[in-house]
Coordinates of C-alpha atoms and ligand atoms in Angstrom, one line a residue:
X1 CA 4.0 -1.7 -22.7
X2 CA 6.5 -4.2 -21.2
X3 CA 6.2 -7.2 -19.0
X4 CA 7.9 -8.9 -16.1
X5 CA 8.8 -12.6 -16.6
X6 CA 9.2 -14.4 -13.3
X7 CA 10.4 -17.9 -12.6
X8 CA 8.8 -18.7 -9.3
X9 CA 10.2 -20.7 -6.4
X10 CA 13.4 -18.8 -5.4
X11 CA 13.5 -17.7 -1.8
X12 CA 14.5 -14.0 -1.4
X13 CA 17.7 -13.4 0.7
X14 CA 19.8 -10.4 1.4
X15 CA 19.6 -6.7 2.1
X16 CA 17.9 -4.0 0.1
X17 CA 17.3 -0.2 0.7
X18 CA 13.8 1.0 0.3
X19 CA 13.2 4.0 -1.9
X20 CA 11.5 7.2 -0.8
X21 CA 7.8 7.5 -0.7
X22 CA 5.8 8.2 -3.9
X23 CA 2.8 9.4 -1.9
X24 CA 4.9 11.7 0.2
X25 CA 6.7 13.4 -2.6
X26 CA 3.8 14.2 -4.9
X27 CA 2.1 16.7 -2.5
X28 CA 5.5 18.1 -1.5
X29 CA 6.3 19.0 -5.1
X30 CA 2.9 20.7 -5.4
X31 CA 3.7 22.6 -2.1
X32 CA 6.9 24.0 -3.7
X33 CA 4.6 26.3 -5.8
X34 CA 3.8 28.3 -2.6
X35 CA 7.0 30.2 -2.7
X36 CA 9.1 32.1 -5.2
X37 CA 12.3 30.7 -3.6
X38 CA 14.1 27.5 -4.4
X39 CA 13.2 24.2 -2.7
X40 CA 15.6 21.3 -2.7
X41 CA 14.2 17.8 -2.3
X42 CA 16.5 14.8 -1.6
X43 CA 16.1 11.1 -2.1
X44 CA 13.8 11.4 -5.0
X45 CA 12.4 8.1 -6.2
X46 CA 12.8 7.5 -10.0
X47 CA 9.1 7.0 -10.7
X48 CA 6.8 7.9 -13.6
X49 CA 4.4 9.7 -11.2
X50 CA 7.2 12.0 -10.0
X51 CA 8.1 12.9 -13.6
X52 CA 4.4 13.7 -14.3
X53 CA 4.1 15.9 -11.2
X54 CA 7.3 17.7 -12.2
X55 CA 5.9 18.2 -15.7
X56 CA 2.8 19.7 -14.2
X57 CA 4.4 22.2 -11.9
X58 CA 6.8 23.2 -14.8
X59 CA 3.8 23.9 -16.9
X60 CA 2.5 26.2 -14.1
X61 CA 5.7 28.2 -14.0
X62 CA 8.2 26.2 -11.9
X63 CA 11.7 25.7 -13.0
X64 CA 12.5 22.1 -12.1
X65 CA 16.0 20.8 -12.1
X66 CA 16.6 17.1 -11.8
X67 CA 19.9 15.6 -10.7
X68 CA 19.2 11.9 -11.3
X69 CA 22.6 10.8 -10.1
X70 CA 22.4 12.3 -6.6
X71 CA 18.6 11.8 -6.6
X72 CA 17.8 15.4 -6.0
X73 CA 15.4 17.9 -7.5
X74 CA 15.1 21.6 -7.1
X75 CA 11.9 23.5 -7.7
X76 CA 11.8 27.3 -8.0
X77 CA 8.7 29.2 -9.1
X78 CA 9.6 32.9 -9.4
X79 CA 6.0 33.5 -10.6
X80 CA 3.1 31.4 -11.7
X81 CA 2.8 31.5 -15.5
X82 CA -0.6 29.7 -15.5
X83 CA -3.3 28.5 -13.2
X84 CA -4.8 25.7 -15.3
X85 CA -4.0 22.1 -15.0
X86 CA -5.3 20.5 -18.1
X87 CA -6.9 17.1 -18.5
X88 CA -4.0 15.4 -20.2
X89 CA -1.8 15.8 -17.2
X90 CA -4.4 15.3 -14.5
X91 CA -5.7 12.1 -16.1
X92 CA -2.2 10.7 -16.0
X93 CA -1.9 11.3 -12.3
X94 CA -4.8 11.8 -9.9
X95 CA -2.5 13.5 -7.3
X96 CA -2.1 16.4 -9.7
X97 CA -5.4 17.6 -8.2
X98 CA -3.2 18.6 -5.3
X99 CA -2.0 21.7 -7.3
X100 CA -5.4 23.2 -6.6
X101 CA -4.5 24.1 -3.0
X102 CA -1.1 25.6 -4.0
X103 CA -2.6 27.7 -6.9
X104 CA -5.4 29.0 -4.8
X105 CA -3.1 29.9 -2.0
X106 CA -0.5 31.7 -4.1
X107 CA -2.7 33.4 -6.7
X108 CA -6.3 33.2 -5.5
X109 CA -7.5 31.2 -8.5
X110 CA -7.1 27.7 -10.0
X111 CA -8.6 25.7 -12.8
X112 CA -7.9 22.0 -12.6
X113 CA -9.4 19.2 -14.8
X114 CA -11.7 16.9 -13.0
X115 CA -9.6 13.7 -12.4
X116 CA -12.5 11.4 -13.3
X117 CA -12.8 7.8 -12.2
X118 CA -10.0 5.3 -12.1
X119 CA -9.9 1.5 -12.1
X120 CA -10.0 1.2 -8.3
X121 CA -13.1 3.4 -7.8
X122 CA -14.9 6.6 -8.7
X123 CA -12.6 8.8 -6.4
X124 CA -14.6 12.0 -6.2
X125 CA -13.0 15.3 -5.0
X126 CA -16.0 16.7 -3.1
X127 CA -14.2 16.9 0.2
X128 CA -11.4 18.9 -1.3
X129 CA -14.0 21.3 -2.8
X130 CA -16.1 21.7 0.4
X131 CA -12.9 22.6 2.2
X132 CA -11.9 25.3 -0.3
X133 CA -15.5 26.7 -0.2
X134 CA -15.3 26.9 3.6
X135 CA -12.2 29.0 3.1
X136 CA -14.0 31.4 0.8
X137 CA -13.3 30.1 -2.7
X138 CA -16.2 30.1 -5.2
X139 CA -16.2 26.9 -7.1
X140 CA -17.6 26.3 -10.6
X141 CA -17.7 23.0 -12.3
X142 CA -18.1 22.9 -16.0
X143 CA -16.7 21.4 -19.2
X144 CA -14.7 18.9 -17.3
X145 CA -12.9 21.5 -15.1
X146 CA -13.2 22.7 -11.6
X147 CA -12.6 26.4 -11.4
X148 CA -12.0 28.0 -8.0
X149 CA -11.7 31.7 -7.4
X150 CA -11.1 33.7 -4.2
X151 CA -13.1 36.9 -4.7
X152 CA -11.0 38.7 -2.0
X153 CA -7.8 37.4 -3.6
X154 CA -6.9 35.4 -0.5
X155 CA -8.3 32.3 1.2
X156 CA -9.6 32.7 4.8
X157 CA -9.0 30.3 7.6
X158 CA -12.0 28.1 8.4
X159 CA -13.2 25.2 10.5
X160 CA -13.4 22.2 8.3
X161 CA -14.8 18.8 9.3
X162 CA -14.0 16.1 6.7
X163 CA -16.8 13.5 6.3
X164 CA -14.1 10.9 5.7
X165 CA -10.4 11.2 6.6
X166 CA -9.3 11.6 2.9
X167 CA -5.5 11.7 2.5
X168 CA -5.7 13.9 -0.7
X169 CA -8.3 16.3 0.8
X170 CA -6.3 16.7 4.0
X171 CA -3.1 17.5 2.0
X172 CA -4.8 19.9 -0.4
X173 CA -6.4 21.8 2.4
X174 CA -3.3 22.0 4.5
X175 CA -1.4 23.4 1.5
X176 CA -4.2 25.9 0.8
X177 CA -4.4 27.0 4.5
X178 CA -0.7 27.8 4.8
X179 CA -1.0 31.3 3.3
X180 CA -4.7 31.9 4.3
X181 CA -5.8 34.7 6.5
X182 CA -6.2 33.4 10.0
X183 CA -6.6 30.0 11.5
X184 CA -7.8 26.8 9.8
X185 CA -8.8 23.7 11.8
X186 CA -9.2 20.4 9.9
X187 CA -11.1 17.9 11.9
X188 CA -11.4 14.2 11.1
X189 CA -8.2 14.7 9.1
X190 CA -6.2 11.9 7.7
X191 CA -3.2 11.0 9.9
X192 CA -1.1 9.0 7.4
X193 CA 2.7 9.4 7.8
X194 CA 2.8 11.2 4.4
X195 CA 0.7 14.0 5.9
X196 CA 3.3 14.3 8.6
X197 CA 6.0 14.5 6.0
X198 CA 4.1 17.2 4.1
X199 CA 3.6 19.2 7.3
X200 CA 7.2 18.9 8.2
X201 CA 8.3 20.2 4.8
X202 CA 5.8 23.1 5.0
X203 CA 7.0 23.9 8.6
X204 CA 10.5 24.2 7.3
X205 CA 9.2 26.6 4.7
X206 CA 7.9 28.8 7.5
X207 CA 4.3 27.5 7.8
X208 CA 2.7 27.2 11.2
X209 CA 1.1 23.8 11.5
X210 CA 0.3 21.7 14.6
X211 CA -1.4 18.3 15.0
X212 CA -0.3 16.6 11.8
X213 CA -0.4 12.9 12.4
X214 CA -3.6 13.3 14.6
X215 CA -7.2 13.8 13.5
X216 CA -7.2 17.5 14.2
X217 CA -4.7 19.7 12.3
X218 CA -4.4 23.4 13.0
X219 CA -2.8 25.8 10.5
X220 CA -2.2 29.4 11.4
X221 CA -1.9 31.3 8.1
X222 CA 1.4 33.1 7.5
X223 CA 2.2 36.0 5.1
X224 CA 4.7 34.1 3.1
X225 CA 6.8 31.0 3.0
X226 CA 10.4 30.4 1.9
X227 CA 12.6 28.0 0.1
X228 CA 14.0 25.0 2.1
X229 CA 15.5 21.6 1.8
X230 CA 13.8 18.3 2.7
X231 CA 14.5 14.6 2.5
X232 CA 11.5 12.5 1.5
X233 CA 10.4 9.8 4.0
X234 CA 10.8 6.1 3.1
X235 CA 8.0 4.4 1.1
X236 CA 6.1 2.3 3.6
X237 CA 4.1 0.5 0.8
X238 CA 7.3 -0.5 -1.0
X239 CA 8.6 -1.8 2.3
X240 CA 5.5 -3.8 3.0
X241 CA 5.5 -5.2 -0.6
X242 CA 9.1 -6.4 -0.2
X243 CA 8.3 -7.8 3.2
X244 CA 5.4 -9.8 1.7
X245 CA 7.6 -11.0 -1.1
X246 CA 10.2 -12.3 1.4
X247 CA 7.5 -14.0 3.4
X248 CA 5.8 -15.7 0.4
X249 CA 9.1 -17.1 -0.9
X250 CA 10.2 -18.3 2.6
X251 CA 13.1 -16.0 2.5
X252 CA 15.2 -13.9 4.9
X253 CA 15.7 -10.3 4.0
X254 CA 16.7 -7.1 5.8
X255 CA 15.3 -3.8 4.6
X256 CA 17.0 -0.5 5.3
X257 CA 15.6 3.0 5.1
X258 CA 12.3 2.0 6.8
X259 CA 10.3 3.4 9.7
X260 CA 9.0 0.3 11.4
X261 CA 6.3 2.3 13.1
X262 CA 4.8 3.2 9.7
X263 CA 4.5 -0.5 8.7
X264 CA 3.1 -1.8 12.0
X265 CA -0.3 -3.0 10.6
X266 CA 1.5 -5.0 7.9
X267 CA 4.1 -6.4 10.4
X268 CA 1.2 -7.4 12.7
X269 CA -0.6 -9.4 9.9
X270 CA 2.5 -11.0 8.6
X271 CA 3.5 -12.0 12.2
X272 CA -0.1 -13.4 12.8
X273 CA 0.4 -15.5 9.7
X274 CA 3.6 -17.0 11.2
X275 CA 6.4 -14.8 9.8
X276 CA 9.3 -13.8 12.0
X277 CA 9.9 -10.0 11.9
X278 CA 12.6 -8.2 13.8
X279 CA 12.4 -4.4 14.0
X280 CA 15.4 -2.1 14.4
X281 CA 15.6 1.6 14.4
X282 CA 15.5 2.1 10.6
X283 CA 15.7 -1.5 9.4
X284 CA 13.5 -4.5 9.5
X285 CA 14.3 -8.2 9.1
X286 CA 11.7 -10.6 7.7
X287 CA 12.3 -14.3 7.9
X288 CA 10.0 -17.2 7.1
X289 CA 10.4 -20.9 6.6
X290 CA 6.8 -22.2 6.3
X291 CA 3.5 -21.9 4.7
X292 CA 1.5 -19.0 6.1
X293 CA -1.5 -19.5 8.3
X294 CA -4.7 -17.7 7.1
X295 CA -5.5 -14.3 8.6
X296 CA -8.4 -11.9 8.2
X297 CA -7.8 -8.3 7.0
X298 CA -9.9 -5.2 6.9
X299 CA -8.6 -2.0 5.4
X300 CA -8.8 1.3 7.3
X301 CA -7.3 4.7 7.3
X302 CA -4.0 5.0 9.1
X303 CA -3.1 3.5 11.6
X304 CA -5.3 0.7 10.3
X305 CA -4.3 -1.8 7.6
X306 CA -3.5 0.2 4.4
X307 CA -5.6 -0.3 1.4
X308 CA -2.5 -0.1 -0.7
X309 CA -1.3 -3.3 0.9
X310 CA -4.5 -5.2 0.5
X311 CA -3.7 -6.6 -3.0
X312 CA -0.1 -7.7 -2.1
X313 CA -1.4 -9.4 1.1
X314 CA -4.3 -11.1 -0.8
X315 CA -1.7 -12.6 -3.2
X316 CA 0.3 -13.9 -0.2
X317 CA -2.7 -15.4 1.5
X318 CA -3.6 -17.4 -1.6
X319 CA -0.8 -19.7 -0.4
X320 CA -2.0 -19.9 3.2
X321 CA -3.3 -22.8 5.2
X322 CA -7.0 -22.1 5.8
X323 CA -9.4 -19.4 4.7
X324 CA -8.8 -15.7 4.9
X325 CA -11.4 -13.0 4.8
X326 CA -10.3 -9.7 3.2
X327 CA -12.6 -6.6 3.5
X328 CA -11.8 -3.5 1.5
X329 CA -13.5 -0.5 3.1
X330 CA -11.6 2.4 1.4
X331 CA -12.1 1.9 -2.4
X332 CA -15.2 0.3 -4.0
X333 CA -13.4 -1.6 -6.8
X334 CA -10.1 -2.7 -5.5
X335 CA -10.2 -6.4 -6.2
X336 CA -9.2 -6.4 -9.8
X337 CA -6.2 -8.6 -9.0
X338 CA -8.6 -11.4 -8.0
X339 CA -9.5 -12.6 -11.5
X340 CA -5.8 -12.5 -12.4
X341 CA -4.8 -14.5 -9.4
X342 CA -7.5 -17.0 -10.2
X343 CA -5.8 -17.5 -13.6
X344 CA -2.8 -18.8 -11.5
X345 CA -5.1 -21.2 -9.6
X346 CA -6.1 -19.1 -6.6
X347 CA -9.3 -20.1 -4.9
X348 CA -11.1 -16.8 -4.2
X349 CA -14.7 -15.9 -3.8
X350 CA -15.8 -12.2 -4.1
X351 CA -18.9 -10.7 -2.6
X352 CA -19.0 -7.0 -3.0
X353 CA -16.1 -5.6 -0.9
X354 CA -15.3 -8.9 0.7
X355 CA -13.0 -11.6 -0.7
X356 CA -12.7 -15.1 0.8
X357 CA -9.5 -16.7 0.0
X358 CA -9.2 -20.5 0.4
X359 CA -5.5 -21.0 0.6
X360 CA -3.9 -23.6 -1.6
X361 CA -0.4 -25.2 -1.5
X362 CA 0.6 -24.4 -5.0
X363 CA -0.2 -21.8 -7.6
X364 CA 0.9 -22.1 -11.2
X365 CA 2.6 -19.5 -13.3
X366 CA 0.4 -17.9 -16.0
X367 CA 0.2 -14.8 -18.2
X368 CA -1.6 -12.1 -16.1
X369 CA -2.3 -8.4 -16.5
X370 CA -1.6 -5.6 -14.0
X371 CA -4.7 -3.6 -13.9
X372 CA -3.4 -0.9 -11.5
X373 CA -0.3 -0.3 -9.4
X374 CA -0.9 -2.4 -6.3
X375 CA -2.7 -5.1 -8.3
X376 CA 0.5 -5.3 -10.3
X377 CA 2.5 -5.7 -7.1
X378 CA 0.2 -8.6 -6.1
X379 CA 0.8 -10.4 -9.3
X380 CA 4.6 -10.2 -8.8
X381 CA 4.2 -11.6 -5.3
X382 CA 2.2 -14.5 -6.6
X383 CA 4.6 -15.1 -9.5
X384 CA 7.6 -15.2 -7.1
X385 CA 6.1 -18.1 -5.3
X386 CA 4.2 -19.9 -8.1
X387 CA 5.4 -22.9 -9.9
X388 CA 6.8 -22.2 -13.3
X389 CA 6.7 -19.0 -15.4
X390 CA 4.5 -16.0 -14.7
X391 CA 4.4 -13.2 -17.2
X392 CA 3.0 -9.9 -15.8
X393 CA 1.7 -7.6 -18.6
X394 CA 1.1 -3.9 -18.5
X395 CA 3.8 -3.1 -16.1
X396 CA 3.7 0.6 -16.7
X397 CA 1.2 0.6 -13.8
X398 CA 3.9 -0.9 -11.6
X399 CA 6.5 1.6 -12.7
X400 CA 4.3 4.5 -11.6
X401 CA 4.9 3.5 -7.9
X402 CA 7.8 1.1 -7.6
X403 CA 11.3 2.2 -8.6
X404 CA 12.8 -0.6 -10.7
X405 CA 11.3 -3.2 -8.5
X406 CA 12.9 -6.0 -10.6
X407 CA 16.4 -4.7 -9.7
X408 CA 15.6 -4.9 -6.0
X409 CA 14.1 -8.3 -6.3
X410 CA 17.0 -9.6 -8.5
X411 CA 19.5 -8.4 -5.9
X412 CA 17.6 -10.5 -3.4
X413 CA 17.9 -13.6 -5.6
X414 CA 14.6 -13.5 -7.5
X415 CA 14.5 -14.7 -11.1
X416 CA 12.6 -11.8 -12.7
X417 CA 13.4 -9.9 -15.8
X418 CA 11.8 -7.0 -17.7
X419 CA 11.0 -7.6 -21.4
X420 CA 9.8 -4.9 -23.7
Ligands
UD1_1 C1 -4.1 8.4 -1.3 C2 -3.0 7.6 -1.9 C3 -3.4 6.2 -2.3 C4 -4.1 5.5 -1.1 C5 -5.2 6.4 -0.6 C6 -5.8 5.8 0.7 C7 -1.6 9.3 -2.9 C8 -1.0 9.9 -4.1 N1 -2.4 8.3 -3.0 O1 -5.1 8.5 -2.4 O2 -2.2 5.5 -2.7 O3 -4.6 4.3 -1.6 O4 -4.7 7.7 -0.2 O5 -4.9 5.6 1.7 O6 -1.2 9.7 -1.7 N2 -13.1 10.4 -1.2 C9 -14.3 11.1 -1.3 N3 -14.3 12.4 -1.6 C10 -13.1 13.1 -1.7 C11 -11.9 12.4 -1.5 C12 -11.9 11.1 -1.3 O7 -15.3 10.5 -1.3 O8 -13.1 14.3 -1.9 C13 -13.1 9.0 -1.0 C14 -12.4 8.2 -2.1 O9 -13.3 8.0 -3.1 C15 -12.0 6.9 -1.4 C16 -11.6 7.4 0.0 O10 -12.3 8.7 0.2 O11 -13.0 6.0 -1.4 C17 -10.2 7.5 0.3 O12 -9.6 8.4 -0.6 P1 -8.3 9.3 -0.3 O13 -7.9 9.1 1.1 O14 -8.7 10.7 -0.7 O15 -7.2 8.8 -1.3 P2 -6.3 9.6 -2.2 O16 -5.8 10.8 -1.5 O17 -6.9 9.7 -3.6

């Protein structure tokens, strides 16, 4: 399973380039299924989740060519050879549910295993399904699968109001609407930057989409879409994680390949805690030389504070002067890092979706377990600043979303190594 062994106490210094976004590329790979022409994707992050998604679209008929050296992939699907995404693949990667929109749009039918729960919450797909139904799909749920069929063979544009601005539902419905007959309006849509990247890719393919990045997205269906080329946006969560790592170790780092606008909520909270942050066009410098001051955080859909940065910031605030209150509003069980941080000496009280962190001056290294991707990132952050050795177990969770994080941290001066 592998572990990271970290000797804490080394300030991070230097420059590092942020990889492309995991959450942006996954729906884009799915969207490649909409055309029989070749799509070229650049700046591909070397992540397990990307490999799983490629495996899934290959299973459905895509020919995927990976050029690891130049970090490119090409996806071409002359025809769909199947329309079933089975449980083994879907359970590895919840985002694989995003092939439902592509399959429905291209072939009028799709059968995708129910993703089920995951450690951070139950994560239902009801909003995706309500949207497909509004577009004329007939949905059946049985034997662990969702089967959707378009009796007329083609989805129809519809007005869809999402009860919650779900990122995945917004993406799935945009993809589905691209080839639908007529106009689809998605209201209370998610406005995350990854949605904008997906819309920009689809627009290059020939789709007609306006409003991505706002809460109302309008898609005018088109007859067909074409192959294109796209460079995936930078990963704002990786950037935020590295910024937090620099802050907690009292370091001075400059990140390139970032969009400062995307990271604003994290920048604001780090600044409030006393960190100096200088924003350039596509770079960001983070400098800190003192113990952070406690701050309160509440997670929200974009442009609010991202739930994916809640665990890393919680680890950082364990070292703060004063008490911080963290409220998680997006997922019901996203505090699994708390018990692990406590093993390192953190003083945290949990009450439902609220954590109160009493900052302490020093945490001690310990053996801890990554229970999910961002919880794993939190433990690395704690380990980088703790006294002594921290061993983070189950790092396969971390590899799903951070591309060789240890190499980047080593380049910045951290004492971290991977052991098998
Ligand atoms: C995406 C991101 C994930 C991030 C999350 C919130 C990817 C691959 N993953 O996940 O990293 O943490 O956005 O920013 O992009 N919900 C429903 N019904 C639905 C769909 C969602 O109730 O049909 C609920 C979920 O249970 C959750 C909330 O809505 O409580 C947010 O989920 P959503 O925005 O859909 O997250 P994902 O797209 O799964």
